[in-house]
């Protein structure tokens, strides 16, 4: 509803988006906050995926800001629906290895065991990430 109201006000203004936002920037944010926006970029589930993934990376002494950014984009754009955040995290690690974003140092079995997920679950999200970036 909030976005619909903002859009209606913008449409009625007859201004370009840049002009409208320049004049109404504070009002737009006030409407968002008044209607429940708290500044969260990620859902709790998405945050858990990121925490599990970066935790693995920290423990294994792996750094790749590019990979983390790609994972964030995937989570926000695709909103994957998994029962376990760990399944997506495991698939993301395999994706990063296979894509050359991080060193290929762990087998599928090792990754699955680390995250306590099945290899088939890991592979499902690896394939989703691969397809997402192939289409990008």
GROMACS .gro file of N, CA and C in nm:
model
  408
    1UNK      N    1   0.082  -0.120   0.000
    1UNK     CA    2   0.000   0.000   0.000
    1UNK      C    3   0.086   0.126   0.000
    2UNK      N    4   0.191   0.124   0.080
    2UNK     CA    5   0.278   0.241   0.090
    2UNK      C    6   0.339   0.275  -0.045
    3UNK      N    7   0.391   0.173  -0.112
    3UNK     CA    8   0.452   0.199  -0.243
    3UNK      C    9   0.348   0.247  -0.344
    4UNK      N   10   0.228   0.194  -0.335
    4UNK     CA   11   0.121   0.237  -0.426
    4UNK      C   12   0.089   0.385  -0.403
    5UNK      N   13   0.086   0.426  -0.277
    5UNK     CA   14   0.059   0.566  -0.245
    5UNK      C   15   0.172   0.657  -0.293
    6UNK      N   16   0.295   0.613  -0.272
    6UNK     CA   17   0.410   0.691  -0.319
    6UNK      C   18   0.405   0.702  -0.471
    7UNK      N   19   0.376   0.590  -0.537
    7UNK     CA   20   0.369   0.589  -0.684
    7UNK      C   21   0.259   0.682  -0.734
    8UNK      N   22   0.143   0.679  -0.669
    8UNK     CA   23   0.032   0.766  -0.710
    8UNK      C   24   0.070   0.913  -0.696
    9UNK      N   25   0.137   0.946  -0.587
    9UNK     CA   26   0.181   1.085  -0.566
    9UNK      C   27   0.283   1.125  -0.672
   10UNK      N   28   0.374   1.033  -0.704
   10UNK     CA   29   0.473   1.059  -0.808
   10UNK      C   30   0.404   1.081  -0.943
   11UNK      N   31   0.313   0.990  -0.979
   11UNK     CA   32   0.242   1.000  -1.108
   11UNK      C   33   0.166   1.132  -1.118
   12UNK      N   34   0.102   1.173  -1.008
   12UNK     CA   35   0.025   1.297  -1.007
   12UNK      C   36   0.113   1.421  -1.015
   13UNK      N   37   0.239   1.408  -0.977
   13UNK     CA   38   0.328   1.525  -0.974
   13UNK      C   39   0.367   1.574  -1.112
   14UNK      N   40   0.371   1.484  -1.209
   14UNK     CA   41   0.414   1.521  -1.343
   14UNK      C   42   0.563   1.547  -1.354
   15UNK      N   43   0.637   1.510  -1.253
   15UNK     CA   44   0.782   1.534  -1.252
   15UNK      C   45   0.856   1.407  -1.290
   16UNK      N   46   0.984   1.423  -1.322
   16UNK     CA   47   1.067   1.305  -1.344
   16UNK      C   48   1.094   1.243  -1.208
   17UNK      N   49   1.140   1.119  -1.208
   17UNK     CA   50   1.169   1.051  -1.082
   17UNK      C   51   1.274   1.126  -1.002
   18UNK      N   52   1.376   1.174  -1.071
   18UNK     CA   53   1.483   1.248  -1.003
   18UNK      C   54   1.428   1.376  -0.940
   19UNK      N   55   1.347   1.450  -1.014
   19UNK     CA   56   1.289   1.573  -0.960
   19UNK      C   57   1.199   1.542  -0.840
   20UNK      N   58   1.115   1.442  -0.856
   20UNK     CA   59   1.022   1.407  -0.749
   20UNK      C   60   1.096   1.367  -0.622
   21UNK      N   61   1.195   1.280  -0.637
   21UNK     CA   62   1.269   1.236  -0.520
   21UNK      C   63   1.352   1.348  -0.459
   22UNK      N   64   1.404   1.437  -0.541
   22UNK     CA   65   1.480   1.549  -0.488
   22UNK      C   66   1.391   1.633  -0.396
   23UNK      N   67   1.266   1.654  -0.437
   23UNK     CA   68   1.173   1.737  -0.360
   23UNK      C   69   1.104   1.661  -0.246
   24UNK      N   70   1.092   1.530  -0.258
   24UNK     CA   71   1.012   1.452  -0.164
   24UNK      C   72   1.088   1.340  -0.093
   25UNK      N   73   1.219   1.344  -0.103
   25UNK     CA   74   1.302   1.237  -0.048
   25UNK      C   75   1.266   1.206   0.097
   26UNK      N   76   1.265   1.306   0.182
   26UNK     CA   77   1.236   1.286   0.324
   26UNK      C   78   1.094   1.232   0.346
   27UNK      N   79   0.999   1.282   0.271
   27UNK     CA   80   0.861   1.238   0.283
   27UNK      C   81   0.846   1.090   0.245
   28UNK      N   82   0.916   1.048   0.141
   28UNK     CA   83   0.910   0.907   0.099
   28UNK      C   84   0.963   0.818   0.212
   29UNK      N   85   1.078   0.853   0.268
   29UNK     CA   86   1.133   0.773   0.376
   29UNK      C   87   1.044   0.776   0.500
   30UNK      N   88   0.986   0.891   0.530
   30UNK     CA   89   0.896   0.901   0.645
   30UNK      C   90   0.777   0.808   0.626
   31UNK      N   91   0.720   0.804   0.507
   31UNK     CA   92   0.607   0.714   0.481
   31UNK      C   93   0.648   0.568   0.499
   32UNK      N   94   0.768   0.534   0.452
   32UNK     CA   95   0.815   0.395   0.467
   32UNK      C   96   0.831   0.359   0.614
   33UNK      N   97   0.894   0.446   0.690
   33UNK     CA   98   0.917   0.420   0.832
   33UNK      C   99   0.784   0.415   0.907
   34UNK      N  100   0.694   0.507   0.876
   34UNK     CA  101   0.563   0.510   0.942
   34UNK      C  102   0.484   0.382   0.915
   35UNK      N  103   0.517   0.313   0.807
   35UNK     CA  104   0.445   0.191   0.772
   35UNK      C  105   0.525   0.064   0.796
   36UNK      N  106   0.625   0.073   0.886
   36UNK     CA  107   0.691  -0.047   0.934
   36UNK      C  108   0.831  -0.074   0.884
   37UNK      N  109   0.883   0.004   0.792
   37UNK     CA  110   1.019  -0.020   0.744
   37UNK      C  111   1.117   0.011   0.856
   38UNK      N  112   1.208  -0.085   0.882
   38UNK     CA  113   1.305  -0.067   0.991
   38UNK      C  114   1.448  -0.068   0.941
   39UNK      N  115   1.465  -0.061   0.811
   39UNK     CA  116   1.600  -0.055   0.757
   39UNK      C  117   1.663  -0.189   0.728
   40UNK      N  118   1.587  -0.296   0.739
   40UNK     CA  119   1.644  -0.427   0.713
   40UNK      C  120   1.663  -0.445   0.564
   41UNK      N  121   1.783  -0.483   0.525
   41UNK     CA  122   1.808  -0.511   0.385
   41UNK      C  123   1.773  -0.655   0.354
   42UNK      N  124   1.790  -0.742   0.452
   42UNK     CA  125   1.768  -0.885   0.433
   42UNK      C  126   1.665  -0.936   0.531
   43UNK      N  127   1.592  -1.040   0.490
   43UNK     CA  128   1.502  -1.107   0.583
   43UNK      C  129   1.586  -1.183   0.684
   44UNK      N  130   1.523  -1.230   0.788
   44UNK     CA  131   1.593  -1.310   0.888
   44UNK      C  132   1.654  -1.434   0.825
   45UNK      N  133   1.579  -1.498   0.735
   45UNK     CA  134   1.627  -1.618   0.668
   45UNK      C  135   1.749  -1.586   0.581
   46UNK      N  136   1.742  -1.477   0.504
   46UNK     CA  137   1.855  -1.437   0.419
   46UNK      C  138   1.977  -1.405   0.504
   47UNK      N  139   1.955  -1.339   0.617
   47UNK     CA  140   2.066  -1.308   0.707
   47UNK      C  141   2.130  -1.434   0.761
   48UNK      N  142   2.048  -1.536   0.789
   48UNK     CA  143   2.101  -1.663   0.838
   48UNK      C  144   2.187  -1.730   0.730
   49UNK      N  145   2.141  -1.726   0.605
   49UNK     CA  146   2.221  -1.783   0.495
   49UNK      C  147   2.356  -1.712   0.489
   50UNK      N  148   2.355  -1.581   0.495
   50UNK     CA  149   2.478  -1.504   0.487
   50UNK      C  150   2.569  -1.531   0.607
   51UNK      N  151   2.510  -1.542   0.724
   51UNK     CA  152   2.588  -1.569   0.845
   51UNK      C  153   2.655  -1.707   0.836
   52UNK      N  154   2.580  -1.807   0.792
   52UNK     CA  155   2.636  -1.942   0.778
   52UNK      C  156   2.748  -1.944   0.675
   53UNK      N  157   2.726  -1.876   0.564
   53UNK     CA  158   2.825  -1.874   0.456
   53UNK      C  159   2.952  -1.802   0.500
   54UNK      N  160   2.937  -1.685   0.557
   54UNK     CA  161   3.056  -1.609   0.598
   54UNK      C  162   3.124  -1.674   0.717
   55UNK      N  163   3.047  -1.746   0.799
   55UNK     CA  164   3.107  -1.821   0.909
   55UNK      C  165   3.198  -1.932   0.857
   56UNK      N  166   3.152  -2.003   0.755
   56UNK     CA  167   3.232  -2.106   0.690
   56UNK      C  168   3.360  -2.043   0.634
   57UNK      N  169   3.341  -1.930   0.565
   57UNK     CA  170   3.455  -1.862   0.504
   57UNK      C  171   3.556  -1.818   0.609
   58UNK      N  172   3.508  -1.764   0.718
   58UNK     CA  173   3.599  -1.718   0.824
   58UNK      C  174   3.674  -1.836   0.884
   59UNK      N  175   3.602  -1.945   0.910
   59UNK     CA  176   3.665  -2.062   0.970
   59UNK      C  177   3.770  -2.123   0.877
   60UNK      N  178   3.745  -2.117   0.748
   60UNK     CA  179   3.837  -2.177   0.650
   60UNK      C  180   3.937  -2.074   0.595
   61UNK      N  181   3.934  -1.953   0.651
   61UNK     CA  182   4.026  -1.846   0.610
   61UNK      C  183   4.011  -1.810   0.462
   62UNK      N  184   3.887  -1.794   0.419
   62UNK     CA  185   3.854  -1.762   0.280
   62UNK      C  186   3.800  -1.620   0.277
   63UNK      N  187   3.849  -1.541   0.183
   63UNK     CA  188   3.798  -1.405   0.164
   63UNK      C  189   3.756  -1.388   0.019
   64UNK      N  190   3.636  -1.334  -0.002
   64UNK     CA  191   3.590  -1.300  -0.135
   64UNK      C  192   3.468  -1.209  -0.125
   65UNK      N  193   3.494  -1.081  -0.127
   65UNK     CA  194   3.384  -0.984  -0.122
   65UNK      C  195   3.295  -1.000  -0.245
   66UNK      N  196   3.355  -1.034  -0.359
   66UNK     CA  197   3.277  -1.052  -0.482
   66UNK      C  198   3.176  -1.165  -0.466
   67UNK      N  199   3.219  -1.275  -0.406
   67UNK     CA  200   3.129  -1.387  -0.384
   67UNK      C  201   3.015  -1.348  -0.290
   68UNK      N  202   3.046  -1.283  -0.180
   68UNK     CA  203   2.944  -1.244  -0.084
   68UNK      C  204   2.843  -1.150  -0.150
   69UNK      N  205   2.891  -1.059  -0.232
   69UNK     CA  206   2.802  -0.967  -0.303
   69UNK      C  207   2.712  -1.043  -0.399
   70UNK      N  208   2.767  -1.139  -0.470
   70UNK     CA  209   2.687  -1.220  -0.563
   70UNK      C  210   2.580  -1.299  -0.487
   71UNK      N  211   2.616  -1.353  -0.372
   71UNK     CA  212   2.520  -1.427  -0.291
   71UNK      C  213   2.410  -1.334  -0.242
   72UNK      N  214   2.446  -1.216  -0.198
   72UNK     CA  215   2.346  -1.119  -0.153
   72UNK      C  216   2.249  -1.085  -0.266
   73UNK      N  217   2.301  -1.061  -0.385
   73UNK     CA  218   2.216  -1.031  -0.500
   73UNK      C  219   2.119  -1.145  -0.528
   74UNK      N  220   2.170  -1.266  -0.527
   74UNK     CA  221   2.087  -1.384  -0.551
   74UNK      C  222   1.975  -1.394  -0.447
   75UNK      N  223   2.009  -1.377  -0.321
   75UNK     CA  224   1.910  -1.388  -0.214
   75UNK      C  225   1.800  -1.284  -0.229
   76UNK      N  226   1.838  -1.161  -0.257
   76UNK     CA  227   1.740  -1.053  -0.270
   76UNK      C  228   1.656  -1.070  -0.395
   77UNK      N  229   1.718  -1.103  -0.507
   77UNK     CA  230   1.645  -1.115  -0.633
   77UNK      C  231   1.559  -1.240  -0.642
   78UNK      N  232   1.610  -1.351  -0.596
   78UNK     CA  233   1.542  -1.479  -0.615
   78UNK      C  234   1.457  -1.524  -0.497
   79UNK      N  235   1.484  -1.474  -0.379
   79UNK     CA  236   1.410  -1.514  -0.259
   79UNK      C  237   1.393  -1.666  -0.253
   80UNK      N  238   1.504  -1.740  -0.249
   80UNK     CA  239   1.493  -1.886  -0.250
   80UNK      C  240   1.418  -1.938  -0.128
   81UNK      N  241   1.335  -2.037  -0.153
   81UNK     CA  242   1.253  -2.095  -0.046
   81UNK      C  243   1.309  -2.232  -0.010
   82UNK      N  244   1.389  -2.234   0.092
   82UNK     CA  245   1.448  -2.359   0.139
   82UNK      C  246   1.400  -2.385   0.281
   83UNK      N  247   1.397  -2.511   0.319
   83UNK     CA  248   1.362  -2.542   0.458
   83UNK      C  249   1.477  -2.505   0.550
   84UNK      N  250   1.599  -2.520   0.500
   84UNK     CA  251   1.717  -2.493   0.582
   84UNK      C  252   1.807  -2.391   0.513
   85UNK      N  253   1.840  -2.287   0.587
   85UNK     CA  254   1.932  -2.187   0.534
   85UNK      C  255   2.066  -2.251   0.500
   86UNK      N  256   2.103  -2.354   0.574
   86UNK     CA  257   2.232  -2.421   0.553
   86UNK      C  258   2.240  -2.484   0.414
   87UNK      N  259   2.128  -2.527   0.359
   87UNK     CA  260   2.130  -2.587   0.225
   87UNK      C  261   2.172  -2.484   0.121
   88UNK      N  262   2.121  -2.362   0.135
   88UNK     CA  263   2.159  -2.256   0.042
   88UNK      C  264   2.304  -2.217   0.064
   89UNK      N  265   2.345  -2.205   0.189
   89UNK     CA  266   2.484  -2.170   0.219
   89UNK      C  267   2.579  -2.273   0.159
   90UNK      N  268   2.547  -2.401   0.176
   90UNK     CA  269   2.633  -2.506   0.121
   90UNK      C  270   2.638  -2.499  -0.031
   91UNK      N  271   2.522  -2.480  -0.094
   91UNK     CA  272   2.519  -2.467  -0.240
   91UNK      C  273   2.597  -2.346  -0.287
   92UNK      N  274   2.592  -2.239  -0.208
   92UNK     CA  275   2.664  -2.117  -0.243
   92UNK      C  276   2.815  -2.139  -0.238
   93UNK      N  277   2.861  -2.214  -0.139
   93UNK     CA  278   3.005  -2.243  -0.130
   93UNK      C  279   3.049  -2.323  -0.253
   94UNK      N  280   2.971  -2.423  -0.290
   94UNK     CA  281   3.007  -2.500  -0.409
   94UNK      C  282   3.007  -2.410  -0.533
   95UNK      N  283   2.905  -2.325  -0.545
   95UNK     CA  284   2.897  -2.231  -0.657
   95UNK      C  285   3.023  -2.144  -0.662
   96UNK      N  286   3.064  -2.092  -0.548
   96UNK     CA  287   3.182  -2.005  -0.543
   96UNK      C  288   3.307  -2.080  -0.587
   97UNK      N  289   3.319  -2.204  -0.543
   97UNK     CA  290   3.435  -2.285  -0.583
   97UNK      C  291   3.433  -2.313  -0.733
   98UNK      N  292   3.319  -2.359  -0.783
   98UNK     CA  293   3.309  -2.396  -0.925
   98UNK      C  294   3.321  -2.275  -1.017
   99UNK      N  295   3.284  -2.158  -0.966
   99UNK     CA  296   3.291  -2.034  -1.045
   99UNK      C  297   3.426  -1.965  -1.035
  100UNK      N  298   3.514  -2.018  -0.951
  100UNK     CA  299   3.645  -1.957  -0.935
  100UNK      C  300   3.646  -1.834  -0.846
  101UNK      N  301   3.536  -1.814  -0.772
  101UNK     CA  302   3.530  -1.698  -0.683
  101UNK      C  303   3.609  -1.723  -0.554
  102UNK      N  304   3.622  -1.849  -0.518
  102UNK     CA  305   3.708  -1.890  -0.408
  102UNK      C  306   3.785  -2.014  -0.453
  103UNK      N  307   3.892  -2.044  -0.383
  103UNK     CA  308   3.974  -2.160  -0.417
  103UNK      C  309   3.892  -2.289  -0.401
  104UNK      N  310   3.910  -2.380  -0.494
  104UNK     CA  311   3.840  -2.508  -0.488
  104UNK      C  312   3.917  -2.601  -0.395
  105UNK      N  313   3.879  -2.604  -0.268
  105UNK     CA  314   3.954  -2.678  -0.169
  105UNK      C  315   3.871  -2.783  -0.096
  106UNK      N  316   3.738  -2.786  -0.122
  106UNK     CA  317   3.651  -2.876  -0.046
  106UNK      C  318   3.563  -2.955  -0.142
  107UNK      N  319   3.546  -3.083  -0.112
  107UNK     CA  320   3.459  -3.167  -0.193
  107UNK      C  321   3.314  -3.138  -0.157
  108UNK      N  322   3.223  -3.182  -0.244
  108UNK     CA  323   3.081  -3.167  -0.218
  108UNK      C  324   3.046  -3.236  -0.086
  109UNK      N  325   3.101  -3.352  -0.065
  109UNK     CA  326   3.075  -3.427   0.058
  109UNK      C  327   3.121  -3.349   0.181
  110UNK      N  328   3.240  -3.289   0.175
  110UNK     CA  329   3.291  -3.212   0.288
  110UNK      C  330   3.202  -3.091   0.318
  111UNK      N  331   3.159  -3.024   0.212
  111UNK     CA  332   3.073  -2.906   0.231
  111UNK      C  333   2.940  -2.949   0.291
  112UNK      N  334   2.880  -3.054   0.237
  112UNK     CA  335   2.752  -3.104   0.287
  112UNK      C  336   2.763  -3.144   0.434
  113UNK      N  337   2.870  -3.212   0.469
  113UNK     CA  338   2.889  -3.254   0.608
  113UNK      C  339   2.907  -3.133   0.701
  114UNK      N  340   2.984  -3.035   0.656
  114UNK     CA  341   3.006  -2.915   0.737
  114UNK      C  342   2.872  -2.849   0.772
  115UNK      N  343   2.784  -2.837   0.672
  115UNK     CA  344   2.656  -2.769   0.691
  115UNK      C  345   2.544  -2.862   0.737
  116UNK      N  346   2.575  -2.991   0.751
  116UNK     CA  347   2.476  -3.092   0.793
  116UNK      C  348   2.354  -3.095   0.701
  117UNK      N  349   2.383  -3.097   0.570
  117UNK     CA  350   2.277  -3.107   0.470
  117UNK      C  351   2.313  -3.221   0.374
  118UNK      N  352   2.216  -3.264   0.298
  118UNK     CA  353   2.243  -3.370   0.200
  118UNK      C  354   2.312  -3.309   0.078
  119UNK      N  355   2.384  -3.393   0.008
  119UNK     CA  356   2.450  -3.349  -0.116
  119UNK      C  357   2.347  -3.305  -0.219
  120UNK      N  358   2.230  -3.370  -0.219
  120UNK     CA  359   2.126  -3.332  -0.317
  120UNK      C  360   2.071  -3.192  -0.287
  121UNK      N  361   2.054  -3.159  -0.159
  121UNK     CA  362   2.010  -3.023  -0.123
  121UNK      C  363   2.115  -2.921  -0.162
  122UNK      N  364   2.239  -2.950  -0.131
  122UNK     CA  365   2.350  -2.862  -0.167
  122UNK      C  366   2.349  -2.839  -0.318
  123UNK      N  367   2.337  -2.948  -0.395
  123UNK     CA  368   2.341  -2.938  -0.541
  123UNK      C  369   2.224  -2.860  -0.599
  124UNK      N  370   2.107  -2.871  -0.534
  124UNK     CA  371   1.990  -2.796  -0.581
  124UNK      C  372   2.020  -2.646  -0.582
  125UNK      N  373   2.076  -2.595  -0.473
  125UNK     CA  374   2.102  -2.451  -0.464
  125UNK      C  375   2.227  -2.411  -0.542
  126UNK      N  376   2.321  -2.502  -0.556
  126UNK     CA  377   2.435  -2.476  -0.645
  126UNK      C  378   2.383  -2.455  -0.787
  127UNK      N  379   2.292  -2.541  -0.831
  127UNK     CA  380   2.236  -2.529  -0.966
  127UNK      C  381   2.152  -2.403  -0.983
  128UNK      N  382   2.075  -2.366  -0.878
  128UNK     CA  383   1.997  -2.243  -0.885
  128UNK      C  384   2.087  -2.119  -0.898
  129UNK      N  385   2.193  -2.116  -0.819
  129UNK     CA  386   2.287  -2.004  -0.827
  129UNK      C  387   2.355  -2.001  -0.965
  130UNK      N  388   2.393  -2.116  -1.014
  130UNK     CA  389   2.457  -2.124  -1.145
  130UNK      C  390   2.363  -2.072  -1.254
  131UNK      N  391   2.237  -2.117  -1.250
  131UNK     CA  392   2.138  -2.072  -1.350
  131UNK      C  393   2.112  -1.922  -1.338
  132UNK      N  394   2.103  -1.872  -1.215
  132UNK     CA  395   2.080  -1.730  -1.192
  132UNK      C  396   2.190  -1.647  -1.257
  133UNK      N  397   2.314  -1.685  -1.238
  133UNK     CA  398   2.424  -1.607  -1.293
  133UNK      C  399   2.448  -1.633  -1.440
  134UNK      N  400   2.405  -1.747  -1.490
  134UNK     CA  401   2.415  -1.773  -1.634
  134UNK      C  402   2.318  -1.682  -1.709
  135UNK      N  403   2.203  -1.652  -1.646
  135UNK     CA  404   2.101  -1.568  -1.708
  135UNK      C  405   2.132  -1.419  -1.693
  136UNK      N  406   2.220  -1.385  -1.601
  136UNK     CA  407   2.249  -1.244  -1.572
  136UNK      C  408   2.332  -1.179  -1.680
   0.00000   0.00000   0.00000
